[in-house]
GROMACS .gro file of C-alpha atoms in nm:
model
  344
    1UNK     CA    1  -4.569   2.312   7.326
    2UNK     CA    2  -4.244   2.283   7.154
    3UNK     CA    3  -4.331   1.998   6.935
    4UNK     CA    4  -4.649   2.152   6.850
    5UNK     CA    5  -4.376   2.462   6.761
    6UNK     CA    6  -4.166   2.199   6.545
    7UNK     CA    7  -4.513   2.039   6.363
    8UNK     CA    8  -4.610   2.402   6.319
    9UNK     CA    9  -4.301   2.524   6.151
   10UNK     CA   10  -4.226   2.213   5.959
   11UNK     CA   11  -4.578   2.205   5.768
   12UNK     CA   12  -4.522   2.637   5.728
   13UNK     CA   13  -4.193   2.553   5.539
   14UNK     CA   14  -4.339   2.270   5.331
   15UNK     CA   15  -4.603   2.488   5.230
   16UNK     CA   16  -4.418   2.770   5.128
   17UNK     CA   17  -4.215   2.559   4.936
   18UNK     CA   18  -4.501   2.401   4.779
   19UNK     CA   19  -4.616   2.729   4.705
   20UNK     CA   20  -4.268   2.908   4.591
   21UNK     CA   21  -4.247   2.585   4.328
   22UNK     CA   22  -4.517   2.656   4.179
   23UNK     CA   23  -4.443   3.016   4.165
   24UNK     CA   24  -4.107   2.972   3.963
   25UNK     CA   25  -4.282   2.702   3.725
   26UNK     CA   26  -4.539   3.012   3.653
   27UNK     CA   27  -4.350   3.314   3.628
   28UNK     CA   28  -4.031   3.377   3.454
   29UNK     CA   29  -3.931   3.589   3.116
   30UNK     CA   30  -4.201   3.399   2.959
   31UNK     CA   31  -4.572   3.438   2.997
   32UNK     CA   32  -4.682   3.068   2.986
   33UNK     CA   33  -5.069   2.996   3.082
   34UNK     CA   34  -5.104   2.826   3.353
   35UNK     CA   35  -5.342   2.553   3.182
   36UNK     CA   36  -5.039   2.465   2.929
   37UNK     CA   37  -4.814   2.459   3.191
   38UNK     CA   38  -5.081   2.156   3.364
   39UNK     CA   39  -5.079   2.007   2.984
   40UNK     CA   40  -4.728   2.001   2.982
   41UNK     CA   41  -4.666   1.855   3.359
   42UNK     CA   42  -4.944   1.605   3.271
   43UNK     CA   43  -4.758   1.472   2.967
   44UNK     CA   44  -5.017   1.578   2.713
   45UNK     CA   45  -4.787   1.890   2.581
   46UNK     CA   46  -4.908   2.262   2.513
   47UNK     CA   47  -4.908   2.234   2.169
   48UNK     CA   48  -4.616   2.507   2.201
   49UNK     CA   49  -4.277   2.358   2.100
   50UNK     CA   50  -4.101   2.640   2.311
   51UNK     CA   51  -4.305   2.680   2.666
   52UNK     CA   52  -4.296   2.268   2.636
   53UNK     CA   53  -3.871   2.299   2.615
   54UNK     CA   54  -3.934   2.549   2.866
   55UNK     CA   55  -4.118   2.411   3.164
   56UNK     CA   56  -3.947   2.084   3.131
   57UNK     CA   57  -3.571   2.164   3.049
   58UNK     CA   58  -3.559   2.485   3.221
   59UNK     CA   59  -3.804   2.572   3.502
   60UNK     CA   60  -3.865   2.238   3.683
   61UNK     CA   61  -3.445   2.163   3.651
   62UNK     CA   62  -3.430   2.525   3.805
   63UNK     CA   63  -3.676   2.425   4.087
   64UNK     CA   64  -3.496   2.090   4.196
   65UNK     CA   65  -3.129   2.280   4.152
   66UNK     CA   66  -3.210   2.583   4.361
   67UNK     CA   67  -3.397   2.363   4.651
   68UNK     CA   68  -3.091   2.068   4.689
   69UNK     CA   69  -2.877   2.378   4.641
   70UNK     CA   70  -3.050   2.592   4.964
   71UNK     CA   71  -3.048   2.245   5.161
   72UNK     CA   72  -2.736   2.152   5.102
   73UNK     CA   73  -2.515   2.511   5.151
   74UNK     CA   74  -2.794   2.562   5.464
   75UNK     CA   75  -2.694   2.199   5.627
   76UNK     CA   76  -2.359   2.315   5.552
   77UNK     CA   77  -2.359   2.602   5.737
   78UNK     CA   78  -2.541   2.432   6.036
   79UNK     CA   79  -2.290   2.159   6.036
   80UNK     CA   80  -1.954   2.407   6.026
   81UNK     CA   81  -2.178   2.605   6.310
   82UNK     CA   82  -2.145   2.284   6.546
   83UNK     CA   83  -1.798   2.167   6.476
   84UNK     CA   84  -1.640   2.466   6.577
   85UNK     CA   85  -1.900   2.585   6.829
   86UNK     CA   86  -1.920   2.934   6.621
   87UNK     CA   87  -2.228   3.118   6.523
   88UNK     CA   88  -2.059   3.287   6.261
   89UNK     CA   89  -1.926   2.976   6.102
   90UNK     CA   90  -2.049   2.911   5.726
   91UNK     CA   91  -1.925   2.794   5.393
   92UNK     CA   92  -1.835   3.100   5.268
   93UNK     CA   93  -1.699   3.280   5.576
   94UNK     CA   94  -1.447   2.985   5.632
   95UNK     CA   95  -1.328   2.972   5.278
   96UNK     CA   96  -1.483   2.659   5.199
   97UNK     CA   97  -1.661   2.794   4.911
   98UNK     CA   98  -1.381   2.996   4.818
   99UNK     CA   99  -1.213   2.680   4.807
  100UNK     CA  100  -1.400   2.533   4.598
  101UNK     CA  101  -1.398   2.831   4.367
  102UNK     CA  102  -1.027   2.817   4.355
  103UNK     CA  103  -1.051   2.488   4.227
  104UNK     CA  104  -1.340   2.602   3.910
  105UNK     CA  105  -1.113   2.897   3.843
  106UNK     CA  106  -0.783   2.648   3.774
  107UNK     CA  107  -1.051   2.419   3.557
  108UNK     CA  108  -1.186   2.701   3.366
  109UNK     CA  109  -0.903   2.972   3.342
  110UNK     CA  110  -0.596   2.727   3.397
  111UNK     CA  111  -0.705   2.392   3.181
  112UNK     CA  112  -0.930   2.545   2.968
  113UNK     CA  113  -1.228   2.386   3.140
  114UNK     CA  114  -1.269   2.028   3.025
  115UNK     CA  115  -1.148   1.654   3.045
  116UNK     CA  116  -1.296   1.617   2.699
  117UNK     CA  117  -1.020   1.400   2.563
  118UNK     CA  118  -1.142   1.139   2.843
  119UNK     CA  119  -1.484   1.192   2.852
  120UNK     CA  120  -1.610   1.409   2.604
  121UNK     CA  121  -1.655   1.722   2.596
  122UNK     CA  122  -1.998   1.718   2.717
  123UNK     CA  123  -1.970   1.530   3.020
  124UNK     CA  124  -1.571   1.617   3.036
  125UNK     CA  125  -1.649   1.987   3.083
  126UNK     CA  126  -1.882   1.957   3.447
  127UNK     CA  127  -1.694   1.677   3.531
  128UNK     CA  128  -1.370   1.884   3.552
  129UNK     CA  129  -1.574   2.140   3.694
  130UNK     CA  130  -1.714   1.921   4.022
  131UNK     CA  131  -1.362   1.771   4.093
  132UNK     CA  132  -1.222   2.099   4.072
  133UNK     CA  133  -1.443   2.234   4.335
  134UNK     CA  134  -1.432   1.911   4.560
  135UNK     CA  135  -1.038   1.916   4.524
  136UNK     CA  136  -1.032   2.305   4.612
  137UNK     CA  137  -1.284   2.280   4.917
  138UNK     CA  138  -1.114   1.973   5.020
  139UNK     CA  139  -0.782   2.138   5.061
  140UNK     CA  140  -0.925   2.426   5.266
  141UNK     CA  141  -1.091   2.223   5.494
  142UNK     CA  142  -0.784   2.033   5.510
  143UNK     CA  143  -0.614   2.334   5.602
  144UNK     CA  144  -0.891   2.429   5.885
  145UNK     CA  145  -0.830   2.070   6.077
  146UNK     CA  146  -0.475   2.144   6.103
  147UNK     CA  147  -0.542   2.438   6.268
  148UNK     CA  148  -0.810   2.327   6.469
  149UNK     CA  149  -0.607   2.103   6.639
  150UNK     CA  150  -0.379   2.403   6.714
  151UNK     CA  151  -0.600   2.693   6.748
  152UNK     CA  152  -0.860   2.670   7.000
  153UNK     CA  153  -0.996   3.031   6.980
  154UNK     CA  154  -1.346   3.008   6.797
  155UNK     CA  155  -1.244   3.339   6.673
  156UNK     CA  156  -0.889   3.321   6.547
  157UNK     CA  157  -1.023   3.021   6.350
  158UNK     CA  158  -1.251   3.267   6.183
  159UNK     CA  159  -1.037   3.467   6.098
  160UNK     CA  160  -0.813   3.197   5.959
  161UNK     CA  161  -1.074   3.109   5.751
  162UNK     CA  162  -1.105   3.493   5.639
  163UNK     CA  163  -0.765   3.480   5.534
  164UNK     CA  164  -0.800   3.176   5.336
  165UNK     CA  165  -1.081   3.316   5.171
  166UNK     CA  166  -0.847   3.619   5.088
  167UNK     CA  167  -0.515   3.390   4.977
  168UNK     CA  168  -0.793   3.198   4.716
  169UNK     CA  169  -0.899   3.506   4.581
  170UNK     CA  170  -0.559   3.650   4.490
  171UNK     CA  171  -0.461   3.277   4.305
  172UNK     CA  172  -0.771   3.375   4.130
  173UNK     CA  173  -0.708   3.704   3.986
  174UNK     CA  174  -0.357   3.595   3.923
  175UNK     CA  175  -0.550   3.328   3.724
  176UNK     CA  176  -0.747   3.575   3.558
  177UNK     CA  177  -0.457   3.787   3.494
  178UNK     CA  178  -0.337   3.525   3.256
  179UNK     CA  179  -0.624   3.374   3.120
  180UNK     CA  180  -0.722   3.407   2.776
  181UNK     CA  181  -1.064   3.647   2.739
  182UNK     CA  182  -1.289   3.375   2.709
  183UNK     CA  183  -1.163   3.233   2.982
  184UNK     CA  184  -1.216   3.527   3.214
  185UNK     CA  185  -1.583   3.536   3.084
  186UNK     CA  186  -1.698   3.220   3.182
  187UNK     CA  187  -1.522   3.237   3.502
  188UNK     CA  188  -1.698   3.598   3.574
  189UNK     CA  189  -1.999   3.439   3.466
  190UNK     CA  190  -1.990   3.140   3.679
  191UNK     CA  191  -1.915   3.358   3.984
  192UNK     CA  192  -2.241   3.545   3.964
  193UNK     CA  193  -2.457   3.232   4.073
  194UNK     CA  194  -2.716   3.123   3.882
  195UNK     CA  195  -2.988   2.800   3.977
  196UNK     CA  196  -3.024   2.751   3.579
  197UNK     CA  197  -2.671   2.598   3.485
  198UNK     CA  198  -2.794   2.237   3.530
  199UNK     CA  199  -2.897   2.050   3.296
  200UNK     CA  200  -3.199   1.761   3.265
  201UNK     CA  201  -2.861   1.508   3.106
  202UNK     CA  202  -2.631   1.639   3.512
  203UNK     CA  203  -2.936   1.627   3.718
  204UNK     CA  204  -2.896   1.256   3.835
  205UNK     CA  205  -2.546   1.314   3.889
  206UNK     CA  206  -2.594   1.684   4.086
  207UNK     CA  207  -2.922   1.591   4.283
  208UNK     CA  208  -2.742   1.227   4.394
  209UNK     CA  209  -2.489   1.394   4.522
  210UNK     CA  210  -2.669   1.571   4.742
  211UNK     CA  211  -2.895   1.395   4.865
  212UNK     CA  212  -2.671   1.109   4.978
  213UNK     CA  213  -2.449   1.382   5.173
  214UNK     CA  214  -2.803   1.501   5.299
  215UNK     CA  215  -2.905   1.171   5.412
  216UNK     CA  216  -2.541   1.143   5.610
  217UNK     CA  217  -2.564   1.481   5.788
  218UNK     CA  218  -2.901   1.324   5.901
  219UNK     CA  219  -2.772   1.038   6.038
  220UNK     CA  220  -2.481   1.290   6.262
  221UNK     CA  221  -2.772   1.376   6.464
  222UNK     CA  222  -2.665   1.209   6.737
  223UNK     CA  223  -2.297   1.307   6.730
  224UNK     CA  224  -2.398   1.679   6.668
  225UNK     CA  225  -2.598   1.727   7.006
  226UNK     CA  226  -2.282   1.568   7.226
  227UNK     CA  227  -2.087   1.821   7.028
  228UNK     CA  228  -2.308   2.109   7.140
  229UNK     CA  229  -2.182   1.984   7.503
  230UNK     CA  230  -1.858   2.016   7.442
  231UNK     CA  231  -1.541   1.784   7.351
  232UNK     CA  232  -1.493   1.604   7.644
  233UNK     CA  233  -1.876   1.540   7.776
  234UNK     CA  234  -1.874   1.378   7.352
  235UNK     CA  235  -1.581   1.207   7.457
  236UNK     CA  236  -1.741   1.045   7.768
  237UNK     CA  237  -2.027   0.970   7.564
  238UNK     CA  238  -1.792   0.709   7.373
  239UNK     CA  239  -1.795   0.903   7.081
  240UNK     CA  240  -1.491   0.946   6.888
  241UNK     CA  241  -1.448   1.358   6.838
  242UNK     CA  242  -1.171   1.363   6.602
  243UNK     CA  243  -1.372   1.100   6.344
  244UNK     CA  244  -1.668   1.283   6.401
  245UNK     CA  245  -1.569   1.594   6.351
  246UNK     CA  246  -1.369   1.503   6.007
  247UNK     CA  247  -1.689   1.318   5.867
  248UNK     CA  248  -1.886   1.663   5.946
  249UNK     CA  249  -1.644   1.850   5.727
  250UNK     CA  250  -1.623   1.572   5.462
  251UNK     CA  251  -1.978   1.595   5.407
  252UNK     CA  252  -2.011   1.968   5.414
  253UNK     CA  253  -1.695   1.987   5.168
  254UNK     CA  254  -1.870   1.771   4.935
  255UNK     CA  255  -2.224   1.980   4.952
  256UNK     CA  256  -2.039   2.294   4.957
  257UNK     CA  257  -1.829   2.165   4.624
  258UNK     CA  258  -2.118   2.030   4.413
  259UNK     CA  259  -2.320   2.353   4.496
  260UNK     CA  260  -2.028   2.583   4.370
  261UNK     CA  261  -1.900   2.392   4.081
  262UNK     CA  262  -2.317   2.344   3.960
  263UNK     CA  263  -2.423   2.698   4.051
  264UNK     CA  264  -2.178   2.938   4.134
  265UNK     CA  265  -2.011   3.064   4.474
  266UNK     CA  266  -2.345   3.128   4.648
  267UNK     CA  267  -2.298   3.330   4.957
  268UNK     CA  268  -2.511   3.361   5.265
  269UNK     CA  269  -2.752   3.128   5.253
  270UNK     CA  270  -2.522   2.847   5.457
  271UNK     CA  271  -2.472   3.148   5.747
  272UNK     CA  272  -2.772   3.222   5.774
  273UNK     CA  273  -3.053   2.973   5.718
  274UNK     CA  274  -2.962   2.763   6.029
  275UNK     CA  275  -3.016   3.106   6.249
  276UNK     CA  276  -3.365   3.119   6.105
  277UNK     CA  277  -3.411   2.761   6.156
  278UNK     CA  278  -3.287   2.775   6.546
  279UNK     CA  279  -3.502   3.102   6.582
  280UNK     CA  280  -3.784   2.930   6.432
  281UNK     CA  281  -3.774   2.624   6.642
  282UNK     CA  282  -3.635   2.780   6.998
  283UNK     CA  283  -3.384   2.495   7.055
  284UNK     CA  284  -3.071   2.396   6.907
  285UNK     CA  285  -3.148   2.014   6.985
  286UNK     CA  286  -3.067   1.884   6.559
  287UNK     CA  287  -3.284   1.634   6.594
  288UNK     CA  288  -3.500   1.882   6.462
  289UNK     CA  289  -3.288   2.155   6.321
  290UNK     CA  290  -3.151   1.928   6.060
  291UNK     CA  291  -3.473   1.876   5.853
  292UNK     CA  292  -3.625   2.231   5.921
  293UNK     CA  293  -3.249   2.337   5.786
  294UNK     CA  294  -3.296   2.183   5.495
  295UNK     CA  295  -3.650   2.249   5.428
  296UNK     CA  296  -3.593   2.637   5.542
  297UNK     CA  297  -3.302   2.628   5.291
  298UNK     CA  298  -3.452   2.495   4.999
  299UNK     CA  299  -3.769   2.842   5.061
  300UNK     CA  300  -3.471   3.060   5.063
  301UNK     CA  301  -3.332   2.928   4.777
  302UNK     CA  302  -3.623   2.934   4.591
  303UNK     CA  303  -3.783   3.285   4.699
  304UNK     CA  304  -3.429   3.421   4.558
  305UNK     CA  305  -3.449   3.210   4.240
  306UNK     CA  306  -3.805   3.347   4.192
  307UNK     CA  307  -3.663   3.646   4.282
  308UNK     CA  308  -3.396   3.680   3.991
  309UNK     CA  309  -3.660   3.542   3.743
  310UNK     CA  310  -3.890   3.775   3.779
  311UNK     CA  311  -3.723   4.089   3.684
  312UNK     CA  312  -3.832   4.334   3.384
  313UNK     CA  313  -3.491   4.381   3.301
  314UNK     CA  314  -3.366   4.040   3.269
  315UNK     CA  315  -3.213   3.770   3.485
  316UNK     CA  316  -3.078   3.905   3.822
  317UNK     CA  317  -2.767   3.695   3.978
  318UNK     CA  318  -2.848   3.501   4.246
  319UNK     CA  319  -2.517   3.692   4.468
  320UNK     CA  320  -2.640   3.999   4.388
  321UNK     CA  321  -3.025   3.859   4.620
  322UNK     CA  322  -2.859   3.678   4.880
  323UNK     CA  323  -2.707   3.969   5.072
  324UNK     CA  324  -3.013   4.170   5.098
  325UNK     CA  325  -3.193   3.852   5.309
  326UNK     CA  326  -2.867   3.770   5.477
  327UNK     CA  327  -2.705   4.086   5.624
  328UNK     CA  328  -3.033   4.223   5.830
  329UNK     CA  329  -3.042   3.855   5.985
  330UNK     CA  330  -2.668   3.854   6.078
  331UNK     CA  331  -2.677   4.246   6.256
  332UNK     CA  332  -3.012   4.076   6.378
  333UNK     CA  333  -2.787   3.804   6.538
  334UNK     CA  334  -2.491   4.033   6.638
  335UNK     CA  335  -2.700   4.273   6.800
  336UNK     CA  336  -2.866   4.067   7.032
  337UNK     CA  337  -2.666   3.781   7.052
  338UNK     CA  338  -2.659   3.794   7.445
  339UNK     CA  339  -3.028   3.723   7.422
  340UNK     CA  340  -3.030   3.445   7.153
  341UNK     CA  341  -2.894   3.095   7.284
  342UNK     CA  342  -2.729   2.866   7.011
  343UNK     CA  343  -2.533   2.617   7.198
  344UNK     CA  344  -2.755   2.470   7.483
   0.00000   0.00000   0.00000
């Protein structure tokens, strides 16, 4: 019955992201016909200079950023959820995103935004951008190891990640406080979160990324479920907790960082998506929670990217979607958290 549950809920997922896909290559600002939009997939072109630059420079790069972008922050989440045994544990909530947005607000506001002078200016400017974000999440999760090691209350480390989320965001309006106006724009702009901000030229370098972290949180699956029973029964197992444990947050910094710097500070997605996933299934064994994770991710991502598409009055920011799915699911999960098992 259970892996009937898993086959069930794996082939529900693929289909609603099958069907989501094709949703945001259909609708958007633009009224495209659905027959040019086969033409253009096909190769044989619309005869429409526009819906052609369209569908293939803006809606299928949209498509492939948002779902690596809801896999990655969701595997994240689940990943941070197991290393410190906390429910509540995600990128955002532990600073890691913030973090990483420290690190785009000293590129953008501080350095003016680009290693063109080594690179280009092209390829300078979101190459600044990513090592700014993997430099800033690095150092927070730097920061949440020490006090792992010191702290052993689940919840005191949440609330040290609270306050690191808090200490980020005042560097940043100090930033901002100095920054020159166009500066501050971009900056505000990047915060809002937007799945369109990657280009066909930074796709090979975004969606590699990703998918090699992806493919290494797959292959933790092992040393994830003797987490779940705790230090020492990992320990016995032969496996080596403190290694573990920094290869979880290595891999999570670098998702968390290539989301941010690519698409903004997305929040909620990496705190909540594993909950649905764990609901979904009824076990926390990750064996299976890692790929319907990443495939539950990637319909979240894309139902909010439809979502901010779709409205009359213009493109909606993806932060301004995410809370509206997120915060019913987390009272959901505070409410009746005696009755839901994570851990087990």
């Amino acid at each position: 019955m259970t892996y009937r549950r898993y086959a069930i809920t794996l082939v529900a997922l693929t289909v609603a992201l099958v069907v989501l896909a094709l949703a945001c290559l259909v609708f958007g600002s633009v009224d495209i016909p659905v027959s040019s939009i086969v033409d253009i997939i096909g190769g044989k072109g619309s005869g429409n200079k526009a819906w052609d630059i369209i569908i293939l420079q803006s809606r299928i790069p949209m498509i492939i950023t948002a779902a690596l972008a809801g896999a990655a922050l969701s595997i994240s989440g689940l990943l941070l959820q197991t290393t410190f045994n906390n429910p509540l544990a995600g990128p955002s909530i532990l600073g890691v995103s913030s973090g990483a947005g420290l690190g785009v607000a000293i590129v953008i506001l501080a350095l003016g935004g680009s290693l063109g002078g080594l690179f280009g200016e092209s390829v300078g400017s979101y190459l600044a951008i990513l090592v700014g974000a993997l430099l800033g999440a690095g150092m927070v999760l730097v920061v949440l190891i020490g006090f792992s090691a010191i702290v052993r209350s689940n919840t005191m480390l949440l609330i040290i990640g609270i306050l690191v989320s808090y200490l980020t965001s005042s560097v940043v309006q100090l930033l901002n406080s100095v920054a020159t106006e166009e500066g501050v724009h971009n900056y505000v702009s990047w915060g809002f979160g937007n799945f369109s901000g990657v280009s066909v030229d930074q796709m090979p370098v975004y969606a590699g990324i990703i998918i090699v972290a992806l493919v290494g949180a797959a292959l933790m699956v092992k040393p994830l479920n003797a987490l779940l029973l705790g230090a020492r029964y990992a320990t016995n197992l032969g496996i080596n907790v403190s290694m573990t444990r920094n290869l979880l947050l290595l891999i999570t910094g670098v998702l968390t960082a290539v989301v941010t710097a690519f698409c903004g500070p997305i929040g909620f997605i990496g705190l909540v998506v594993p909950h649905i996933a764990r609901m979904s299934l009824g076990t926390s064994n990750h064996a299976r929670l890692v790929p319907a994770t990443i495939l539950a991710g990637a319909v979240i991502a894309l139902l909010c990217a439809l979502a901010s598409v779709c409205s009359p009055h213009g493109i909606i920011p993806i932060n301004a979607i995410t809370p509206i799915i997120g915060v019913p699911i987390i009272l959901y999960i505070i409410i009746n958290r005696r009755r839901i098992q994570y851990f087990n």
